[in-house]
Amino acid sequence: MRNFRITVDGTPYEVSVEELDAVAPASASPSPAPSPAPRPARPAAAAAPAAPPPAAAADGGAGDVHSPLAGTVVSVDVAVGQHVTKSQQLVVLEAMKMNTYITAPRDGRITAINVAAGTAVAEGQSLLSIG
């Protein structure tokens, strides 16, 4: 048995440790992991669905700008009647402690705002309209 004195958060402790006979030498190199067996080929899977559009292009088609994900509105950075340009920041959403910046898909004028700061929104929900 070997005795040690350790201090944890300012409190001293006395510890007894038993030495084992079979101790691996420190310089022993680990053996390489076995390589995985090759997998048999699979038939081609059906094409994956197209990825959703990025937040910067969250245009619903009829002038609506939709939320690309569920979250909470942090800020609405435009007002009704304001002229916006393509890629201008419109809304900031928070989801999973990360901010997502929603930008204008095209030039236009804000015709309606459907959310306010603090509003919980669902994926696909209309945030505002650009005319």
PDB file of N, CA and C in Angstrom, residues 42-46:
ATOM      1  N   ARG A  42     -24.991  -2.027 -51.566  1.00  0.00           N
ATOM      2  CA  ARG A  42     -26.447  -1.930 -51.439  1.00  0.00           C
ATOM      3  C   ARG A  42     -27.013  -1.427 -52.757  1.00  0.00           C
ATOM      4  N   PRO A  43     -28.272  -1.782 -53.019  1.00  0.00           N
ATOM      5  CA  PRO A  43     -28.895  -1.217 -54.218  1.00  0.00           C
ATOM      6  C   PRO A  43     -29.055   0.292 -54.037  1.00  0.00           C
ATOM      7  N   ALA A  44     -29.067   1.014 -55.133  1.00  0.00           N
ATOM      8  CA  ALA A  44     -29.180   2.469 -55.082  1.00  0.00           C
ATOM      9  C   ALA A  44     -30.481   2.865 -54.403  1.00  0.00           C
ATOM     10  N   ALA A  45     -30.374   3.782 -53.446  1.00  0.00           N
ATOM     11  CA  ALA A  45     -31.556   4.260 -52.730  1.00  0.00           C
ATOM     12  C   ALA A  45     -32.253   5.320 -53.573  1.00  0.00           C
ATOM     13  N   ALA A  46     -33.509   5.560 -53.236  1.00  0.00           N
ATOM     14  CA  ALA A  46     -34.265   6.595 -53.937  1.00  0.00           C
ATOM     15  C   ALA A  46     -33.598   7.940 -53.670  1.00  0.00           C
TER      16      ALA A  46
END
